[in-house]
Amino acid sequence: MKVILADKIASVAQHNDLHNELRLSSNIPCEEGVLIAAKILNNKSRYNRLELISGRMSSIQEGDIIVGSLGHRNALLGYSGSLPNQLEVGSIVQILNMGGVMGICKSYNPDVGPPFDCEVIGSVLSFPYLGERVGITSRVGLYPYQDNTEIKKYNIPVIVIAGTCMDSGKTVAACSLISRLRQMNLSVNACKATGISLRRDILAMEDAGASRTMIFSDFGVVSTSAHNASSLTKLLLNHLSEDSPDIIVIELGDGLMGSYGVESILKDKAIKNIFSSVILCANDPVAAWGGTKLLRENYNIEPSIITGPATDNTAGSEIINKSLNLRAINALSDGQNFGIAAAESIKSTSIGQYIAVSYTHLRAHET
């Protein structure tokens, strides 16, 4: 057992109650979610920050000792990497995302540059047995992950934000919607159901007014896939429904076509049956057309609204309105109309009817 002082603890270790002084083991299980300590070996001028357990972003540099989690990633606009087959003290791994997920990088997008290389120091130990100096390997998560989870029956509108790819405006849309709903004194719980562990998006949802937020890594999974995405979504919905919010907002990280399991969620009938509305974020009109085609033909889902960069000006919005016969509204610049349209998309529920009336009064007051 070795004692070290960590300079920075990544947000992926949010629920582990770690302090800078840590005890490490030279036995390093190569399993997703295992927390390790590593030393940064190089400097970077791009993509060079780490999200800390406080939620703040901190620059990292050569010589820093950080704590993160083993995992994998397959990102179009970032790094792609896998879980190592074996590790020992002195092995080299790479940081795959700003949340502190580490693995073996296989390829990277030129916009983010080569990743940080890290020298493994050991696995982080925890000591759960009072009065005993027996350490066990620390792992990510607050709740146990359960496969084949059944979704609870409840009558809460669920609005889903999906996107054509990364950086298509999903979190902006979710936050705009949450903010407008909160202005009418409605309670909103929100989550991010797929992607790789990073708390930035759910922290933004909290800032927008969400009463409670969650992310898949709360269940010990640092990167979702087709094998676990639907079960994780059911777990998230079950937990978020416990305090009976008026609305639940779900962001599906990544895009409709990807390796994070969005497809498996949209194919799951038990989940799809409780969706009140699906909002599609797209980067351009062609992406909006392709995303809508996928939703309609592959999943029998009719998107309620198109938003995202494709709607940044009237040129894109008019093309979408004409070619897809769908409402195209920018969530960032036209939050009022976006909120009204989202409300109308769930008007068949009692909450939806209340929202529609409240928006009318709210908009009249603002104008």
C-alpha positions as a Markdown table, in Angstrom:
| # | Residue | x | y | z |
|---|---|---|---|---|
| 1 | Met | 0.0 | 0.0 | 0.0 |
| 2 | Lys | 1.3 | 3.4 | -1.0 |
| 3 | Val | 0.3 | 6.9 | 0.2 |
| 4 | Ile | 0.2 | 9.8 | -2.3 |
| 5 | Leu | -1.1 | 13.3 | -2.4 |
| 6 | Ala | -3.4 | 13.9 | -5.5 |
| 7 | Asp | -3.4 | 17.3 | -7.1 |
| 8 | Lys | -6.7 | 16.9 | -8.8 |
| 9 | Ile | -9.7 | 14.5 | -8.4 |
| 10 | Ala | -11.8 | 14.2 | -11.5 |
| 11 | Ser | -15.6 | 14.5 | -11.4 |
| 12 | Val | -16.0 | 10.8 | -12.4 |
| 13 | Ala | -15.1 | 10.1 | -8.7 |
| 14 | Gln | -18.0 | 12.5 | -7.5 |
| 15 | His | -19.5 | 9.9 | -5.1 |
| 16 | Asn | -16.4 | 8.4 | -3.6 |
| 17 | Asp | -15.8 | 11.0 | -0.9 |
| 18 | Leu | -12.0 | 11.1 | -1.7 |
| 19 | His | -9.5 | 13.5 | -0.2 |
| 20 | Asn | -6.1 | 14.5 | -1.6 |
| 21 | Glu | -4.3 | 12.0 | 0.6 |
| 22 | Leu | -5.0 | 8.6 | -0.9 |
| 23 | Arg | -3.8 | 5.1 | -0.4 |
| 24 | Leu | -3.1 | 3.0 | -3.5 |
| 25 | Ser | -2.6 | -0.6 | -4.4 |
| 26 | Ser | -0.3 | -2.0 | -7.0 |
| 27 | Asn | -3.1 | -4.5 | -7.9 |
| 28 | Ile | -5.1 | -2.8 | -10.7 |
| 29 | Pro | -8.2 | -4.5 | -12.0 |
| 30 | Cys | -8.8 | -3.6 | -15.7 |
| 31 | Glu | -12.5 | -3.0 | -15.3 |
| 32 | Glu | -14.7 | -0.1 | -16.2 |
| 33 | Gly | -15.2 | 2.2 | -13.2 |
| 34 | Val | -12.1 | 1.3 | -11.3 |
| 35 | Leu | -10.5 | 4.5 | -9.9 |
| 36 | Ile | -6.8 | 4.9 | -10.5 |
| 37 | Ala | -4.1 | 7.6 | -9.7 |
| 38 | Ala | -1.8 | 8.6 | -12.5 |
| 39 | Lys | 0.9 | 11.2 | -13.2 |
| 40 | Ile | 0.6 | 13.5 | -16.2 |
| 41 | Leu | 3.6 | 13.2 | -18.6 |
| 42 | Asn | 3.0 | 16.0 | -21.1 |
| 43 | Asn | 1.5 | 19.4 | -21.7 |
| 44 | Lys | -1.3 | 20.3 | -24.1 |
| 45 | Ser | -2.6 | 23.7 | -25.4 |
| 46 | Arg | -6.0 | 22.2 | -26.5 |
| 47 | Tyr | -8.5 | 20.1 | -24.6 |
| 48 | Asn | -6.3 | 20.5 | -21.5 |
| 49 | Arg | -8.8 | 20.8 | -18.7 |
| 50 | Leu | -10.2 | 18.4 | -16.1 |
| 51 | Glu | -13.7 | 18.6 | -14.5 |
| 52 | Leu | -13.1 | 18.4 | -10.7 |
| 53 | Ile | -15.5 | 16.9 | -8.2 |
| 54 | Ser | -16.5 | 20.5 | -7.3 |
| 55 | Gly | -17.8 | 20.9 | -10.9 |
| 56 | Arg | -15.1 | 23.5 | -11.7 |
| 57 | Met | -12.8 | 23.0 | -14.8 |
| 58 | Ser | -9.1 | 23.0 | -14.0 |
| 59 | Ser | -6.2 | 23.1 | -16.3 |
| 60 | Ile | -3.8 | 20.1 | -16.0 |
| 61 | Gln | -0.2 | 20.0 | -16.8 |
| 62 | Glu | 2.9 | 17.9 | -16.8 |
| 63 | Gly | 3.7 | 16.5 | -13.3 |
| 64 | Asp | 0.1 | 16.7 | -11.9 |
| 65 | Ile | -1.1 | 13.6 | -10.1 |
| 66 | Ile | -4.8 | 13.0 | -10.9 |
| 67 | Val | -7.5 | 10.5 | -10.0 |
| 68 | Gly | -9.8 | 9.2 | -12.7 |
| 69 | Ser | -11.5 | 6.1 | -13.8 |
| 70 | Leu | -10.7 | 3.3 | -16.2 |
| 71 | Gly | -13.1 | 3.2 | -19.2 |
| 72 | His | -13.6 | 3.5 | -22.9 |
| 73 | Arg | -14.8 | 6.1 | -25.4 |
| 74 | Asn | -15.9 | 6.3 | -29.0 |
| 75 | Ala | -16.4 | 10.0 | -29.8 |
| 76 | Leu | -16.6 | 11.5 | -33.3 |
| 77 | Leu | -15.4 | 14.9 | -32.1 |
| 78 | Gly | -13.0 | 13.7 | -29.4 |
| 79 | Tyr | -11.0 | 10.6 | -28.5 |
| 80 | Ser | -11.7 | 7.0 | -29.2 |
| 81 | Gly | -10.1 | 4.5 | -26.9 |
| 82 | Ser | -10.5 | 1.2 | -25.1 |
| 83 | Leu | -10.2 | -0.3 | -21.7 |
| 84 | Pro | -6.7 | -1.7 | -21.1 |
| 85 | Asn | -6.2 | -5.5 | -21.1 |
| 86 | Gln | -3.8 | -5.3 | -18.2 |
| 87 | Leu | -2.1 | -2.6 | -16.1 |
| 88 | Glu | 0.7 | -2.4 | -13.6 |
| 89 | Val | 2.4 | 0.4 | -11.9 |
| 90 | Gly | 4.3 | 2.4 | -14.5 |
| 91 | Ser | 1.9 | 1.5 | -17.4 |
| 92 | Ile | 0.9 | 4.3 | -19.7 |
| 93 | Val | -2.7 | 5.3 | -20.3 |
| 94 | Gln | -4.4 | 8.3 | -21.9 |
| 95 | Ile | -7.1 | 10.7 | -20.6 |
| 96 | Leu | -10.1 | 10.2 | -22.9 |
| 97 | Asn | -12.4 | 13.0 | -21.7 |
| 98 | Met | -12.6 | 16.0 | -19.3 |
| 99 | Gly | -14.5 | 13.9 | -16.8 |
| 100 | Gly | -11.4 | 11.9 | -16.0 |
| 101 | Val | -12.1 | 8.6 | -17.9 |
| 102 | Met | -8.8 | 6.9 | -18.8 |
| 103 | Gly | -7.9 | 4.1 | -21.2 |
| 104 | Ile | -5.8 | 3.4 | -24.3 |
| 105 | Cys | -6.4 | 6.0 | -27.0 |
| 106 | Lys | -6.7 | 4.6 | -30.5 |
| 107 | Ser | -7.6 | 7.7 | -32.5 |
| 108 | Tyr | -8.4 | 11.3 | -32.0 |
| 109 | Asn | -10.1 | 14.3 | -33.7 |
| 110 | Pro | -7.5 | 16.9 | -35.0 |
| 111 | Asp | -9.5 | 19.6 | -33.2 |
| 112 | Val | -8.6 | 18.2 | -29.8 |
| 113 | Gly | -5.0 | 17.1 | -30.6 |
| 114 | Pro | -3.2 | 14.1 | -29.1 |
| 115 | Pro | -4.3 | 13.2 | -25.6 |
| 116 | Phe | -2.5 | 13.5 | -22.3 |
| 117 | Asp | -0.3 | 10.5 | -21.5 |
| 118 | Cys | -0.4 | 9.3 | -17.9 |
| 119 | Glu | 1.9 | 7.0 | -15.9 |
| 120 | Val | -0.2 | 4.7 | -13.7 |
| 121 | Ile | 0.7 | 4.9 | -10.0 |
| 122 | Gly | -1.9 | 2.5 | -8.6 |
| 123 | Ser | -5.5 | 1.8 | -8.0 |
| 124 | Val | -7.3 | 3.9 | -5.3 |
| 125 | Leu | -8.3 | 2.1 | -2.1 |
| 126 | Ser | -11.3 | 2.7 | 0.1 |
| 127 | Phe | -11.8 | 1.5 | 3.6 |
| 128 | Pro | -15.4 | 0.6 | 4.3 |
| 129 | Tyr | -14.9 | -1.6 | 7.3 |
| 130 | Leu | -14.9 | 0.4 | 10.5 |
| 131 | Gly | -11.9 | -0.4 | 12.6 |
| 132 | Glu | -10.2 | -2.6 | 10.0 |
| 133 | Arg | -7.2 | -1.5 | 7.8 |
| 134 | Val | -8.4 | -3.6 | 4.9 |
| 135 | Gly | -8.7 | -1.6 | 1.7 |
| 136 | Ile | -10.8 | -2.5 | -1.3 |
| 137 | Thr | -10.6 | -1.2 | -4.9 |
| 138 | Ser | -12.6 | 2.1 | -5.3 |
| 139 | Arg | -15.2 | 2.2 | -8.1 |
| 140 | Val | -17.4 | 4.9 | -9.6 |
| 141 | Gly | -21.0 | 5.3 | -8.6 |
| 142 | Leu | -23.6 | 6.0 | -5.9 |
| 143 | Tyr | -26.2 | 3.4 | -6.7 |
| 144 | Pro | -25.9 | -0.3 | -7.9 |
| 145 | Tyr | -26.3 | -0.9 | -11.6 |
| 146 | Gln | -29.1 | -3.4 | -12.3 |
| 147 | Asp | -29.6 | -5.0 | -15.7 |
| 148 | Asn | -33.0 | -5.9 | -17.1 |
| 149 | Thr | -34.7 | -3.2 | -14.9 |
| 150 | Glu | -38.4 | -2.8 | -15.2 |
| 151 | Ile | -39.7 | 0.7 | -15.5 |
| 152 | Lys | -42.1 | 1.9 | -12.8 |
| 153 | Lys | -45.6 | 2.9 | -13.8 |
| 154 | Tyr | -46.2 | 6.6 | -13.2 |
| 155 | Asn | -48.0 | 9.5 | -14.9 |
| 156 | Ile | -45.3 | 12.1 | -15.4 |
| 157 | Pro | -44.7 | 13.7 | -18.8 |
| 158 | Val | -41.3 | 12.8 | -20.1 |
| 159 | Ile | -39.7 | 15.1 | -22.7 |
| 160 | Val | -36.7 | 13.7 | -24.6 |
| 161 | Ile | -33.9 | 15.8 | -26.2 |
| 162 | Ala | -32.1 | 13.8 | -28.9 |
| 163 | Gly | -29.5 | 15.0 | -31.4 |
| 164 | Thr | -28.0 | 14.1 | -34.7 |
| 165 | Cys | -24.5 | 14.1 | -33.2 |
| 166 | Met | -22.3 | 15.6 | -30.5 |
| 167 | Asp | -22.5 | 19.4 | -30.1 |
| 168 | Ser | -25.9 | 19.7 | -31.8 |
| 169 | Gly | -27.4 | 21.9 | -29.0 |
| 170 | Lys | -29.0 | 19.3 | -26.8 |
| 171 | Thr | -28.0 | 20.7 | -23.5 |
| 172 | Val | -28.9 | 24.2 | -24.6 |
| 173 | Ala | -32.4 | 23.0 | -25.6 |
| 174 | Ala | -32.8 | 21.1 | -22.3 |
| 175 | Cys | -31.7 | 24.1 | -20.2 |
| 176 | Ser | -33.9 | 26.5 | -22.1 |
| 177 | Leu | -36.9 | 24.2 | -21.6 |
| 178 | Ile | -36.2 | 23.7 | -17.9 |
| 179 | Ser | -35.8 | 27.4 | -17.4 |
| 180 | Arg | -39.2 | 28.2 | -19.0 |
| 181 | Leu | -41.0 | 25.5 | -17.1 |
| 182 | Arg | -39.5 | 26.7 | -13.8 |
| 183 | Gln | -40.8 | 30.2 | -14.5 |
| 184 | Met | -44.3 | 28.7 | -14.2 |
| 185 | Asn | -43.5 | 27.1 | -10.8 |
| 186 | Leu | -43.4 | 23.6 | -12.2 |
| 187 | Ser | -40.9 | 21.2 | -10.7 |
| 188 | Val | -38.5 | 19.6 | -13.2 |
| 189 | Asn | -36.2 | 16.6 | -12.7 |
| 190 | Ala | -33.6 | 16.0 | -15.5 |
| 191 | Cys | -30.9 | 13.6 | -16.5 |
| 192 | Lys | -28.3 | 12.7 | -19.1 |
| 193 | Ala | -28.9 | 9.1 | -20.1 |
| 194 | Thr | -26.1 | 8.3 | -22.5 |
| 195 | Gly | -22.5 | 9.4 | -23.3 |
| 196 | Ile | -19.3 | 9.5 | -21.3 |
| 197 | Ser | -19.1 | 10.7 | -17.7 |
| 198 | Leu | -19.0 | 14.5 | -17.5 |
| 199 | Arg | -21.2 | 16.4 | -15.0 |
| 200 | Arg | -21.1 | 19.7 | -16.9 |
| 201 | Asp | -24.4 | 19.2 | -18.7 |
| 202 | Ile | -26.4 | 18.2 | -15.6 |
| 203 | Leu | -24.8 | 21.0 | -13.6 |
| 204 | Ala | -26.1 | 23.4 | -16.4 |
| 205 | Met | -29.6 | 21.8 | -16.0 |
| 206 | Glu | -29.4 | 22.5 | -12.2 |
| 207 | Asp | -28.4 | 26.1 | -13.0 |
| 208 | Ala | -31.5 | 26.3 | -15.3 |
| 209 | Gly | -33.7 | 25.3 | -12.4 |
| 210 | Ala | -33.9 | 21.5 | -12.3 |
| 211 | Ser | -34.8 | 20.3 | -8.8 |
| 212 | Arg | -32.9 | 17.1 | -9.1 |
| 213 | Thr | -30.4 | 15.9 | -11.7 |
| 214 | Met | -28.7 | 12.5 | -12.4 |
| 215 | Ile | -26.4 | 11.0 | -14.9 |
| 216 | Phe | -25.7 | 7.4 | -15.9 |
| 217 | Ser | -22.3 | 7.3 | -14.0 |
| 218 | Asp | -24.3 | 7.6 | -10.8 |
| 219 | Phe | -24.8 | 3.9 | -11.4 |
| 220 | Gly | -21.1 | 3.1 | -11.8 |
| 221 | Val | -21.1 | 3.2 | -15.7 |
| 222 | Val | -18.6 | 5.7 | -17.1 |
| 223 | Ser | -19.4 | 5.2 | -20.7 |
| 224 | Thr | -22.7 | 3.9 | -22.0 |
| 225 | Ser | -23.2 | 1.3 | -24.8 |
| 226 | Ala | -26.0 | -0.6 | -26.5 |
| 227 | His | -25.7 | -3.3 | -23.8 |
| 228 | Asn | -26.6 | -1.0 | -20.9 |
| 229 | Ala | -28.2 | 2.2 | -22.2 |
| 230 | Ser | -31.8 | 1.1 | -21.9 |
| 231 | Ser | -31.4 | -0.4 | -18.4 |
| 232 | Leu | -29.7 | 2.8 | -17.3 |
| 233 | Thr | -32.5 | 4.9 | -18.7 |
| 234 | Lys | -35.0 | 2.9 | -16.8 |
| 235 | Leu | -33.0 | 3.3 | -13.6 |
| 236 | Leu | -32.7 | 7.0 | -14.1 |
| 237 | Leu | -36.5 | 7.4 | -14.8 |
| 238 | Asn | -37.3 | 5.3 | -11.7 |
| 239 | His | -35.1 | 7.4 | -9.4 |
| 240 | Leu | -36.2 | 10.7 | -10.9 |
| 241 | Ser | -39.9 | 9.8 | -10.5 |
| 242 | Glu | -39.6 | 9.1 | -6.8 |
| 243 | Asp | -40.3 | 12.7 | -5.7 |
| 244 | Ser | -43.1 | 13.1 | -8.2 |
| 245 | Pro | -41.9 | 16.1 | -10.3 |
| 246 | Asp | -44.3 | 17.7 | -12.7 |
| 247 | Ile | -42.0 | 17.0 | -15.7 |
| 248 | Ile | -38.9 | 14.9 | -16.4 |
| 249 | Val | -36.4 | 16.0 | -19.1 |
| 250 | Ile | -34.0 | 13.5 | -20.6 |
| 251 | Glu | -31.0 | 14.3 | -22.7 |
| 252 | Leu | -29.7 | 11.5 | -24.9 |
| 253 | Gly | -26.0 | 12.3 | -25.2 |
| 254 | Asp | -24.1 | 11.7 | -28.5 |
| 255 | Gly | -26.3 | 11.2 | -31.6 |
| 256 | Leu | -28.9 | 9.0 | -33.1 |
| 257 | Met | -26.2 | 7.0 | -34.8 |
| 258 | Gly | -23.3 | 6.2 | -32.5 |
| 259 | Ser | -21.8 | 3.7 | -30.0 |
| 260 | Tyr | -23.4 | 5.0 | -26.8 |
| 261 | Gly | -26.7 | 3.1 | -27.0 |
| 262 | Val | -29.2 | 5.8 | -28.1 |
| 263 | Glu | -30.6 | 3.3 | -30.6 |
| 264 | Ser | -31.3 | 0.7 | -28.0 |
| 265 | Ile | -33.3 | 3.2 | -25.9 |
| 266 | Leu | -35.4 | 4.3 | -28.9 |
| 267 | Lys | -36.1 | 0.6 | -29.7 |
| 268 | Asp | -37.2 | -0.3 | -26.1 |
| 269 | Lys | -41.0 | -0.2 | -26.2 |
| 270 | Ala | -41.3 | 0.1 | -22.4 |
| 271 | Ile | -39.3 | 3.3 | -22.5 |
| 272 | Lys | -40.7 | 4.7 | -25.7 |
| 273 | Asn | -44.3 | 4.3 | -24.4 |
| 274 | Ile | -43.7 | 6.8 | -21.7 |
| 275 | Phe | -42.2 | 9.5 | -24.0 |
| 276 | Ser | -44.5 | 12.5 | -24.1 |
| 277 | Ser | -42.4 | 14.4 | -26.6 |
| 278 | Val | -39.2 | 13.9 | -28.6 |
| 279 | Ile | -37.3 | 17.1 | -29.6 |
| 280 | Leu | -34.5 | 16.7 | -32.2 |
| 281 | Cys | -31.4 | 18.9 | -32.2 |
| 282 | Ala | -29.6 | 19.1 | -35.6 |
| 283 | Asn | -26.5 | 20.9 | -36.8 |
| 284 | Asp | -27.8 | 21.7 | -40.3 |
| 285 | Pro | -30.9 | 21.1 | -42.5 |
| 286 | Val | -29.5 | 17.9 | -44.0 |
| 287 | Ala | -28.9 | 16.5 | -40.5 |
| 288 | Ala | -32.5 | 17.5 | -39.5 |
| 289 | Trp | -33.8 | 15.7 | -42.6 |
| 290 | Gly | -31.7 | 12.6 | -41.9 |
| 291 | Gly | -32.5 | 12.5 | -38.2 |
| 292 | Thr | -36.2 | 12.9 | -38.8 |
| 293 | Lys | -36.1 | 10.1 | -41.4 |
| 294 | Leu | -34.4 | 7.8 | -38.9 |
| 295 | Leu | -36.9 | 8.6 | -36.1 |
| 296 | Arg | -39.9 | 8.1 | -38.3 |
| 297 | Glu | -38.8 | 5.0 | -40.3 |
| 298 | Asn | -36.6 | 3.1 | -37.7 |
| 299 | Tyr | -38.4 | 3.9 | -34.5 |
| 300 | Asn | -41.9 | 5.1 | -35.5 |
| 301 | Ile | -41.3 | 8.4 | -33.6 |
| 302 | Glu | -42.5 | 11.8 | -34.8 |
| 303 | Pro | -40.3 | 14.6 | -33.5 |
| 304 | Ser | -42.2 | 17.5 | -32.0 |
| 305 | Ile | -39.7 | 20.2 | -32.7 |
| 306 | Ile | -36.4 | 20.7 | -34.6 |
| 307 | Thr | -33.9 | 22.9 | -32.8 |
| 308 | Gly | -30.1 | 23.3 | -32.6 |
| 309 | Pro | -27.7 | 25.1 | -35.0 |
| 310 | Ala | -29.8 | 24.2 | -38.0 |
| 311 | Thr | -32.3 | 26.8 | -36.7 |
| 312 | Asp | -29.8 | 29.6 | -35.9 |
| 313 | Asn | -31.4 | 31.8 | -38.6 |
| 314 | Thr | -34.6 | 31.8 | -40.7 |
| 315 | Ala | -32.8 | 30.2 | -43.7 |
| 316 | Gly | -32.4 | 26.9 | -42.0 |
| 317 | Ser | -35.8 | 27.1 | -40.2 |
| 318 | Glu | -37.7 | 27.8 | -43.4 |
| 319 | Ile | -36.0 | 24.8 | -45.2 |
| 320 | Ile | -36.9 | 22.5 | -42.3 |
| 321 | Asn | -40.5 | 23.8 | -42.1 |
| 322 | Lys | -41.0 | 23.3 | -45.8 |
| 323 | Ser | -39.2 | 19.9 | -46.3 |
| 324 | Leu | -40.2 | 18.1 | -43.1 |
| 325 | Asn | -43.5 | 19.8 | -42.2 |
| 326 | Leu | -42.1 | 20.3 | -38.6 |
| 327 | Arg | -41.7 | 23.3 | -36.4 |
| 328 | Ala | -38.2 | 24.6 | -36.4 |
| 329 | Ile | -37.5 | 26.9 | -33.4 |
| 330 | Asn | -34.1 | 28.0 | -32.0 |
| 331 | Ala | -34.0 | 27.2 | -28.2 |
| 332 | Leu | -31.3 | 29.8 | -27.5 |
| 333 | Ser | -32.6 | 32.9 | -29.3 |
| 334 | Asp | -36.3 | 32.1 | -29.2 |
| 335 | Gly | -36.8 | 30.5 | -25.8 |
| 336 | Gln | -40.4 | 31.7 | -25.5 |
| 337 | Asn | -41.7 | 30.1 | -28.7 |
| 338 | Phe | -39.6 | 27.0 | -28.1 |
| 339 | Gly | -41.1 | 26.6 | -24.6 |
| 340 | Ile | -44.6 | 27.1 | -26.0 |
| 341 | Ala | -44.1 | 24.5 | -28.7 |
| 342 | Ala | -42.7 | 22.0 | -26.2 |
| 343 | Ala | -45.7 | 22.6 | -24.0 |
| 344 | Glu | -48.1 | 22.0 | -26.9 |
| 345 | Ser | -46.3 | 18.8 | -27.8 |
| 346 | Ile | -47.5 | 17.3 | -24.5 |
| 347 | Lys | -50.9 | 19.0 | -24.3 |
| 348 | Ser | -52.7 | 15.7 | -24.1 |
| 349 | Thr | -51.7 | 15.5 | -20.5 |
| 350 | Ser | -53.1 | 17.5 | -17.6 |
| 351 | Ile | -49.7 | 19.1 | -17.1 |
| 352 | Gly | -49.4 | 19.9 | -20.8 |
| 353 | Gln | -52.8 | 21.7 | -20.7 |
| 354 | Tyr | -51.7 | 23.7 | -17.7 |
| 355 | Ile | -48.4 | 24.6 | -19.3 |
| 356 | Ala | -50.1 | 25.8 | -22.5 |
| 357 | Val | -52.4 | 28.1 | -20.5 |
| 358 | Ser | -49.6 | 29.3 | -18.3 |
| 359 | Tyr | -47.4 | 30.1 | -21.3 |
| 360 | Thr | -50.1 | 32.2 | -22.8 |
| 361 | His | -50.3 | 34.3 | -19.6 |
| 362 | Leu | -46.5 | 34.4 | -19.2 |
| 363 | Arg | -46.0 | 35.5 | -22.7 |
| 364 | Ala | -48.7 | 38.2 | -22.4 |
| 365 | His | -47.0 | 39.5 | -19.3 |
| 366 | Glu | -43.5 | 39.6 | -20.9 |
| 367 | Thr | -44.8 | 41.4 | -24.0 |
